[in-house]
Short mmCIF file of C-alpha atoms in Angstrom, two decimals:
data_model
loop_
_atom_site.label_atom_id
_atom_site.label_comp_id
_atom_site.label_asym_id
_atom_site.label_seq_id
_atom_site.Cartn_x
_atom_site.Cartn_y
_atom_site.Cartn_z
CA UNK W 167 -33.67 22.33 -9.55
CA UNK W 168 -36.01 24.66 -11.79
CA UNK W 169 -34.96 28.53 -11.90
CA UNK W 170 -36.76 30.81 -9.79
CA UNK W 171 -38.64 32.85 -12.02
CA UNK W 172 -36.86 36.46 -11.28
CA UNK W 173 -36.41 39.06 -13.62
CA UNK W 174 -33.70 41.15 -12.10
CA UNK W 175 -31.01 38.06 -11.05
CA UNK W 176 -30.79 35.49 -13.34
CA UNK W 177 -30.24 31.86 -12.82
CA UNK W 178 -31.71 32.03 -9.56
CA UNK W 179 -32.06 28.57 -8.08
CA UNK W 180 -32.75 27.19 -4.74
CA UNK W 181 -31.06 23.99 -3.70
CA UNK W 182 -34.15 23.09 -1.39
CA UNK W 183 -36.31 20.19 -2.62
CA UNK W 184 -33.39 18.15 -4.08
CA UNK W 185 -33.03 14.46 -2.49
CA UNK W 186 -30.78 13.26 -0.41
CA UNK W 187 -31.67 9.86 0.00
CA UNK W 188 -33.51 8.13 2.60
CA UNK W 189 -36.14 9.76 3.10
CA UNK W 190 -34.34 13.37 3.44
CA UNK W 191 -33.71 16.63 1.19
CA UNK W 192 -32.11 19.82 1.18
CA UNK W 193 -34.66 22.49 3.39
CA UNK W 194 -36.23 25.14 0.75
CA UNK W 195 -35.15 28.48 1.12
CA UNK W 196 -32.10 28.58 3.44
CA UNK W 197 -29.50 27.64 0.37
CA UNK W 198 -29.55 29.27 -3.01
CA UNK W 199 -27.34 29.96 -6.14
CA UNK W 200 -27.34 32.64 -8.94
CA UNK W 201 -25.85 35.21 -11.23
CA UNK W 202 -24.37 38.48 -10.44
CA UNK W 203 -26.80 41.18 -8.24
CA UNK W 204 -25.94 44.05 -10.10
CA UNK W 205 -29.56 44.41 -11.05
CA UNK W 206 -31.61 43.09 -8.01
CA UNK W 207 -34.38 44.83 -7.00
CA UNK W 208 -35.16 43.85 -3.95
CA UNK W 209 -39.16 44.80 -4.23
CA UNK W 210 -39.19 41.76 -6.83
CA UNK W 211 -41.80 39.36 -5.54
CA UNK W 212 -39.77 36.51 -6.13
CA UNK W 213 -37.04 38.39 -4.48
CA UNK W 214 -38.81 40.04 -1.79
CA UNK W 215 -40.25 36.33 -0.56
CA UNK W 216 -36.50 35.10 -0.44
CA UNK W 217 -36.18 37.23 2.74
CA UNK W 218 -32.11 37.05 2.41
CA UNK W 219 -29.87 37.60 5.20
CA UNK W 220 -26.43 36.35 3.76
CA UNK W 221 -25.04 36.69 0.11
CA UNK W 222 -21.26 35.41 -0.66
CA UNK W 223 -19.71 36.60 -3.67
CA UNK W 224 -17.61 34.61 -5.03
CA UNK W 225 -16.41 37.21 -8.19
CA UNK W 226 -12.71 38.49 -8.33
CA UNK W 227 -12.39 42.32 -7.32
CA UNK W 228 -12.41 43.12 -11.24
CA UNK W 229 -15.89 41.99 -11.74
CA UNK W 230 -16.82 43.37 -8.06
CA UNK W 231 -16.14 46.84 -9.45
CA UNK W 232 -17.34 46.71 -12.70
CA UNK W 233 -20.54 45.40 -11.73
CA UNK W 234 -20.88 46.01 -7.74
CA UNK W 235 -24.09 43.56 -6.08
CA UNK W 236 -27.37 45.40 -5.22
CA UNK W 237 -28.30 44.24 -1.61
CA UNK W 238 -31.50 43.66 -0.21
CA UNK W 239 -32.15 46.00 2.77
CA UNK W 240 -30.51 44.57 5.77
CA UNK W 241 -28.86 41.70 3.76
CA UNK W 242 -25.03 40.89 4.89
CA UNK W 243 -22.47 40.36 2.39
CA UNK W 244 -19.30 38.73 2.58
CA UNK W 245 -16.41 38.34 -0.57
CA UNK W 246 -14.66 35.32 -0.66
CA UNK W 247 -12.57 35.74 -4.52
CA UNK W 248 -12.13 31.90 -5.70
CA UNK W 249 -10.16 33.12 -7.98
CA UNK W 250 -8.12 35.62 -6.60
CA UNK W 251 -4.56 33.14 -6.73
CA UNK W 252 -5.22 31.33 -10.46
CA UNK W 253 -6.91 33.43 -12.94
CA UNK W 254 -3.89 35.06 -14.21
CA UNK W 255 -2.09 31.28 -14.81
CA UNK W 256 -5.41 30.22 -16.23
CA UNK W 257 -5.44 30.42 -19.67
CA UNK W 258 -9.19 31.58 -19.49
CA UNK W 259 -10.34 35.18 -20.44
CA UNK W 260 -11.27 37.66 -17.79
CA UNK W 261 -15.69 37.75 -17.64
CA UNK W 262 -15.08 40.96 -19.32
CA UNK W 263 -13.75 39.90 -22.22
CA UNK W 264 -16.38 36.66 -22.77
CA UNK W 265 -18.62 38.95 -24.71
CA UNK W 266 -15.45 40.36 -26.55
CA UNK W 267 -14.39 36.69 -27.79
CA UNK W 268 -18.10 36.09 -28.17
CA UNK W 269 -17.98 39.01 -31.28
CA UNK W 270 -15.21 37.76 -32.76
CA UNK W 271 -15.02 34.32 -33.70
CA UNK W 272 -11.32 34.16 -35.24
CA UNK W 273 -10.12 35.83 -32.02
CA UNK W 274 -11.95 33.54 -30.02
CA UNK W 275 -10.63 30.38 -31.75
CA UNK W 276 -7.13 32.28 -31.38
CA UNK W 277 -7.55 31.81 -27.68
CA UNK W 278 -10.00 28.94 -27.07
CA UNK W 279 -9.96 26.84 -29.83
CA UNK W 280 -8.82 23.23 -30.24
CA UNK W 281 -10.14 22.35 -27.29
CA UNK W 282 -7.83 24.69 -25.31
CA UNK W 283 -11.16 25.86 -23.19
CA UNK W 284 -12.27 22.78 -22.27
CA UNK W 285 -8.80 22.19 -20.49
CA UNK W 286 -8.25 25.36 -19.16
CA UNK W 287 -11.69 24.60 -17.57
CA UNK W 288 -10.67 21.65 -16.42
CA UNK W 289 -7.65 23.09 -14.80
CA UNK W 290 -9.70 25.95 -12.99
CA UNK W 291 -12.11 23.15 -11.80
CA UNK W 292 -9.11 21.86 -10.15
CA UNK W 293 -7.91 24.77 -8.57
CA UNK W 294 -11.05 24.81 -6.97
CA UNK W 295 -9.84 22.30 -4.63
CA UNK W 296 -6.24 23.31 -4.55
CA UNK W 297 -5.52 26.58 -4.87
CA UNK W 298 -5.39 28.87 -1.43
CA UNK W 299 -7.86 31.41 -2.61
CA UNK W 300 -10.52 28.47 -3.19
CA UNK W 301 -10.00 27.19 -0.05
CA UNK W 302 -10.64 29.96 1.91
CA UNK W 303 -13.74 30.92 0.02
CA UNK W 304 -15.11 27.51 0.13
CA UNK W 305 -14.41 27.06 3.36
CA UNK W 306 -16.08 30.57 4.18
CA UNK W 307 -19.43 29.47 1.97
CA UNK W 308 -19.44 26.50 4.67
CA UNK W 309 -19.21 28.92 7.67
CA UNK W 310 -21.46 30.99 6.83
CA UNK W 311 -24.15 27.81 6.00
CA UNK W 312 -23.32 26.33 9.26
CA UNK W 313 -23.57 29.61 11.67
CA UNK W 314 -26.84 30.25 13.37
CA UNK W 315 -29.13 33.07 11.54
CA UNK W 316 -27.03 33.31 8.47
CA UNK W 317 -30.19 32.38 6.19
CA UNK W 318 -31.08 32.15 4.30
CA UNK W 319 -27.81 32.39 2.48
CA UNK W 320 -27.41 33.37 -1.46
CA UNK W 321 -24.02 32.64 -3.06
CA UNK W 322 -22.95 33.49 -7.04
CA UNK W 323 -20.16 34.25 -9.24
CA UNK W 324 -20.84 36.52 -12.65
CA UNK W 325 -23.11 33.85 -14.66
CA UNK W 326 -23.29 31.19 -11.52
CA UNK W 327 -22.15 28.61 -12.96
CA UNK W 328 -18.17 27.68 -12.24
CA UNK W 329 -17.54 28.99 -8.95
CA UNK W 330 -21.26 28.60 -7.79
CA UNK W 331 -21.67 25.25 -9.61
CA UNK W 332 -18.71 23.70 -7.78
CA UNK W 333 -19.83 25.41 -4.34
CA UNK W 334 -23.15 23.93 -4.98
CA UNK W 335 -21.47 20.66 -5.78
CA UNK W 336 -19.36 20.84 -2.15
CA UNK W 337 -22.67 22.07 -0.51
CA UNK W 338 -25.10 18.20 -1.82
CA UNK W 339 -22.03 16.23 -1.78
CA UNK W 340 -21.52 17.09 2.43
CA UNK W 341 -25.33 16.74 2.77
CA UNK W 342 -25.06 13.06 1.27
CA UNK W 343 -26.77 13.69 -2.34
CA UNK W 344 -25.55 10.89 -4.93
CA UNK W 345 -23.34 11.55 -7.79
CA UNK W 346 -26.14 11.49 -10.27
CA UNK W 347 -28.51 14.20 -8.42
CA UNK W 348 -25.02 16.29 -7.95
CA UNK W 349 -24.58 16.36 -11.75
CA UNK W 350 -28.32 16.85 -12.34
CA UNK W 351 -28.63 19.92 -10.94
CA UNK W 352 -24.98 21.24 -11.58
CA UNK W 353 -26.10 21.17 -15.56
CA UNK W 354 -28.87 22.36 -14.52
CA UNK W 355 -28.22 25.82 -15.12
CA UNK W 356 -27.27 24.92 -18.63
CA UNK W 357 -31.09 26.28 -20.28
CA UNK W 358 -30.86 29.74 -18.09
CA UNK W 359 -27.29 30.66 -19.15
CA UNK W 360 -28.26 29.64 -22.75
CA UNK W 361 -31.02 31.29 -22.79
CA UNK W 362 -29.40 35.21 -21.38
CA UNK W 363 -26.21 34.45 -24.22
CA UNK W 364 -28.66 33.36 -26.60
CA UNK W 365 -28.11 36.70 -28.79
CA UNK W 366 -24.57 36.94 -28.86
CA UNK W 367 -24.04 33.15 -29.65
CA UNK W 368 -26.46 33.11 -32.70
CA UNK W 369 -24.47 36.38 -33.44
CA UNK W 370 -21.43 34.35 -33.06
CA UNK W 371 -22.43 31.32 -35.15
CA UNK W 372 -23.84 33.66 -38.16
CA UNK W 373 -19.75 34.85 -38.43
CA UNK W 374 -18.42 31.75 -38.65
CA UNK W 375 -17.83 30.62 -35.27
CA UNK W 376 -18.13 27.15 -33.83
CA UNK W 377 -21.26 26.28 -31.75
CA UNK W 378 -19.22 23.71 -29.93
CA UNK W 379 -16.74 26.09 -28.97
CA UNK W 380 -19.62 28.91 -28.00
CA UNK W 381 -21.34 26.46 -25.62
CA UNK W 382 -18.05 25.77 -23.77
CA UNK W 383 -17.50 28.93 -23.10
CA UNK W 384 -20.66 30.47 -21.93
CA UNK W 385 -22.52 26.37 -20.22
CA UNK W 386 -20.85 23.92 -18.28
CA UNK W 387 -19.85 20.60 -19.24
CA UNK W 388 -19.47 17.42 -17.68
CA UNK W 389 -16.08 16.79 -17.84
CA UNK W 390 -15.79 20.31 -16.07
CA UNK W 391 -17.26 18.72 -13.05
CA UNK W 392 -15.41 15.39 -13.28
CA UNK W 393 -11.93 17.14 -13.17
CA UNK W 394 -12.80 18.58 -10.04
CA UNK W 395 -14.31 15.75 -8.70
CA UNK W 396 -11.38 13.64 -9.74
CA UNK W 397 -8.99 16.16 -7.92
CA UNK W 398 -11.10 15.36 -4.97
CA UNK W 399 -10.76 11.72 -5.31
CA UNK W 400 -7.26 12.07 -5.82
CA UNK W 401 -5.68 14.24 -2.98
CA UNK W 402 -8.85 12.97 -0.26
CA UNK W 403 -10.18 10.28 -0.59
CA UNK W 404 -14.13 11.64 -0.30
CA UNK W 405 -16.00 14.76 -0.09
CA UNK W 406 -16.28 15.05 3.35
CA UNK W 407 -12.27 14.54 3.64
CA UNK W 408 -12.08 17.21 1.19
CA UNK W 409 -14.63 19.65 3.34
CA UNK W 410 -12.21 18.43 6.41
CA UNK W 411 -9.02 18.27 5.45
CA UNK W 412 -8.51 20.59 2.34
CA UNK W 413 -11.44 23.17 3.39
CA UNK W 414 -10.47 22.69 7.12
CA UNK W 415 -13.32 22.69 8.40
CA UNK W 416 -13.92 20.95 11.52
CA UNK W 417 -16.57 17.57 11.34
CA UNK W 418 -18.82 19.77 14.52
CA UNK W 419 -19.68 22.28 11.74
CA UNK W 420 -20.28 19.73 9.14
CA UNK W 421 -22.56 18.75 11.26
CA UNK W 422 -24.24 21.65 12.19
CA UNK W 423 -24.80 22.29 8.35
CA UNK W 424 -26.40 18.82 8.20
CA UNK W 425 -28.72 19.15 10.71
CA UNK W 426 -29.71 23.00 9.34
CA UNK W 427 -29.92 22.12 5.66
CA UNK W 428 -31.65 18.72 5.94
CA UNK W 429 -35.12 17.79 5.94
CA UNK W 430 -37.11 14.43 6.50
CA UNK W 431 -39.99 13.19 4.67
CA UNK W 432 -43.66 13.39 6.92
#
């Protein structure tokens, strides 16, 4: 889906509009995705007209404190750290230290060359749907989408794009979206985080460094998505297993989500 043109949150999207098949969608403005809040301002038009209730932040407590979200007035917020159990066993660097390896090319082929980022990617994608931390924050993402008066409902990590992308992914794949309108708009976001790293990775390919390796590290790939759609595959079966199951969350909510988020044609 296109960016909402904000200035102060970036890769704002809404996952309304987006087809489900026949003859439904996703409901506009009870479901979006975006970047960190640190610089909201809530008297944004674009903002303002969002009328949030709910925002889930997914960021670990690191980024949480070094960049805390701004809130619209009366908005809720609720921390649920994907990350909190596998970042350290990762092999990825910490958000704080992306614009570090971004500076320094020969560090950041050190570290992420050789095509060690795309598979410690791959690896976090799978954690996603393993590890405890995920779970429960997935699981609490759901919750929230399925309770009464909890929209509309905002979700992000630092850049949105991981940890929203694959919550984003969880979100179309319950509502019944295929495989090829899940992947549309999960590289969607590809232009919008280009576009705010744009400086640093010209910076980064004037030194030396490898475009390839820039673009892994600051978009998201297919084969990102795939390894945590394969994990899915693998230990359930389906999606809505997965949301069952691994997520535990019972098939009355899933329902409940289905019938909020889901529109028909006139």
């Amino acid at each position: 889906m296109p960016a909402i043109p904000a200035t102060s949150v970036a890769n704002l999207r809404d996952l309304g509009g987006l087809p489900l098949g026949g003859g439904r969608s996703v409901r506009s403005g009870l479901v979006l995705r975006s970047a960190q809040l640190d610089r909201l301002d809530p008297e944004e038009a674009a903002v303002a007209g969002l009328k949030l209730r709910t925002v889930v932040d997914l960021r670990t407590a690191a980024e949480r404190a070094d960049r805390p979200d701004r809130l619209p007035e009366g908005a809720r917020l609720l921390v649920a750290d994907v990350l909190a159990d596998h970042l350290a066993a990762s092999g990825l660097p910490p958000a704080a230290r992306l614009k570090t390896l971004l500076t320094d090319p020969a560090l950041a082929e050190r570290h992420l060359g050789g095509g060690r980022i795309r598979e410690a990617m791959r690896r976090t994608y799978r954690a996603f749907v393993t590890s405890d931390s995920a779970r429960a924050s997935y699981r609490a993402l759901l919750t929230e989408l399925g309770t009464p008066g909890a929209g509309p409902l905002l979700f992000h990590c630092t850049a949105g794009k991981d940890r929203t992308g694959w919550g984003a992914t969880v979100v179309l794949g319950l509502l019944g979206a295929d495989e090829a309108a899940v992947r549309e708009e999960y590289l969607g976001v590809n232009p919008a985080v280009r576009q705010a790293f744009a400086p640093m990775i010209e910076g980064f390919v004037t030194q030396g460094g490898d475009p390839e390796l820039a673009l892994a590290m600051i978009g998201v790939l297919p084969d990102y998505l795939d390894a945590g759609l394969e994990e899915v595959a693998e230990r359930h079966g389906s999606m809505e297993a997965y949301v069952r199951d691994g997520l535990g969350v019972p098939d009355e909510l899933t329902e409940l989500i289905r019938e909020r988020l889901t529109v028909y044609a006139a």
